[in-house]
Amino acid sequence: MADVAGPAILSKHALGPGGAARSDTDAHDLGRKELPMARAVAPGPQPTGDVHRHHFILNTDGRSHPLQNTGAVLTAVFGLVAAICAFLPSMHLLGSWTGLAGLFTGAWSQMISATTAERWVNICGVVLSGLGLLFGLAHGGLY
């Protein structure tokens, strides 16, 4: 049976690199979406006119991240408690367990963090938790 549609005739402008056939669609029409570029935020009122908008300091991208913020704050609290207990040898149980909890919470929170501010809080909390855990283990351990 004969080919009904016939061969496609391609002009030299319809050929892409290497002689491959190219359609007239732009790269934007191929289902690719553009990602927004990073930009600095100028201090003062924003052009949207939302001058009185208050946002939590960890939401530097302007969107709310309750789960990620909770993980970062928990990591920081565990780290602070573990670091304070590191200076008190009689508090080795609390320091060891909060240090261990801070390490696991910080690792989980770091994997799901959305902003750089959350990542800073996570890493500071993980370092403090690790120090509290190590000093707690040196002073008597987990039990």
PDB file of N, CA and C in Angstrom, residues 37-47 55 59-62:
ATOM      1  N   MET A  37      14.636  33.392  38.488  1.00  0.00           N
ATOM      2  CA  MET A  37      16.009  33.694  38.869  1.00  0.00           C
ATOM      3  C   MET A  37      16.038  34.229  40.292  1.00  0.00           C
ATOM      4  N   ALA A  38      17.137  33.998  40.976  1.00  0.00           N
ATOM      5  CA  ALA A  38      17.289  34.545  42.315  1.00  0.00           C
ATOM      6  C   ALA A  38      17.463  36.053  42.199  1.00  0.00           C
ATOM      7  N   ARG A  39      16.869  36.776  43.115  1.00  0.00           N
ATOM      8  CA  ARG A  39      16.998  38.224  43.074  1.00  0.00           C
ATOM      9  C   ARG A  39      17.070  38.767  44.484  1.00  0.00           C
ATOM     10  N   ALA A  40      17.756  39.856  44.622  1.00  0.00           N
ATOM     11  CA  ALA A  40      17.894  40.492  45.922  1.00  0.00           C
ATOM     12  C   ALA A  40      16.628  41.264  46.248  1.00  0.00           C
ATOM     13  N   VAL A  41      16.294  41.282  47.507  1.00  0.00           N
ATOM     14  CA  VAL A  41      15.120  42.019  47.947  1.00  0.00           C
ATOM     15  C   VAL A  41      15.608  43.313  48.587  1.00  0.00           C
ATOM     16  N   ALA A  42      15.161  44.411  48.059  1.00  0.00           N
ATOM     17  CA  ALA A  42      15.566  45.708  48.591  1.00  0.00           C
ATOM     18  C   ALA A  42      14.833  45.970  49.903  1.00  0.00           C
ATOM     19  N   PRO A  43      15.503  46.584  50.866  1.00  0.00           N
ATOM     20  CA  PRO A  43      14.816  46.904  52.112  1.00  0.00           C
ATOM     21  C   PRO A  43      13.741  47.958  51.873  1.00  0.00           C
ATOM     22  N   GLY A  44      12.751  47.937  52.708  1.00  0.00           N
ATOM     23  CA  GLY A  44      11.675  48.913  52.580  1.00  0.00           C
ATOM     24  C   GLY A  44      10.445  48.295  51.945  1.00  0.00           C
ATOM     25  N   PRO A  45       9.472  49.116  51.613  1.00  0.00           N
ATOM     26  CA  PRO A  45       8.230  48.595  51.043  1.00  0.00           C
ATOM     27  C   PRO A  45       8.463  47.939  49.686  1.00  0.00           C
ATOM     28  N   GLN A  46       7.780  46.843  49.471  1.00  0.00           N
ATOM     29  CA  GLN A  46       7.897  46.115  48.216  1.00  0.00           C
ATOM     30  C   GLN A  46       6.933  46.693  47.189  1.00  0.00           C
ATOM     31  N   PRO A  47       7.186  46.501  45.909  1.00  0.00           N
ATOM     32  CA  PRO A  47       6.335  47.091  44.883  1.00  0.00           C
ATOM     33  C   PRO A  47       4.906  46.548  44.874  1.00  0.00           C
ATOM     34  N   HIS A  55       6.453  38.581  58.253  1.00  0.00           N
ATOM     35  CA  HIS A  55       6.708  37.161  58.019  1.00  0.00           C
ATOM     36  C   HIS A  55       7.781  36.677  58.989  1.00  0.00           C
ATOM     37  N   ASN A  59      11.207  32.290  56.882  1.00  0.00           N
ATOM     38  CA  ASN A  59      10.531  32.249  55.585  1.00  0.00           C
ATOM     39  C   ASN A  59      11.078  33.348  54.684  1.00  0.00           C
ATOM     40  N   THR A  60      12.326  33.222  54.295  1.00  0.00           N
ATOM     41  CA  THR A  60      12.958  34.267  53.499  1.00  0.00           C
ATOM     42  C   THR A  60      12.462  34.319  52.065  1.00  0.00           C
ATOM     43  N   ASP A  61      11.758  33.291  51.623  1.00  0.00           N
ATOM     44  CA  ASP A  61      11.221  33.304  50.264  1.00  0.00           C
ATOM     45  C   ASP A  61       9.803  33.870  50.204  1.00  0.00           C
ATOM     46  N   GLY A  62       9.260  34.285  51.350  1.00  0.00           N
ATOM     47  CA  GLY A  62       7.943  34.897  51.377  1.00  0.00           C
ATOM     48  C   GLY A  62       6.792  33.924  51.505  1.00  0.00           C
TER      49      GLY A  62
END
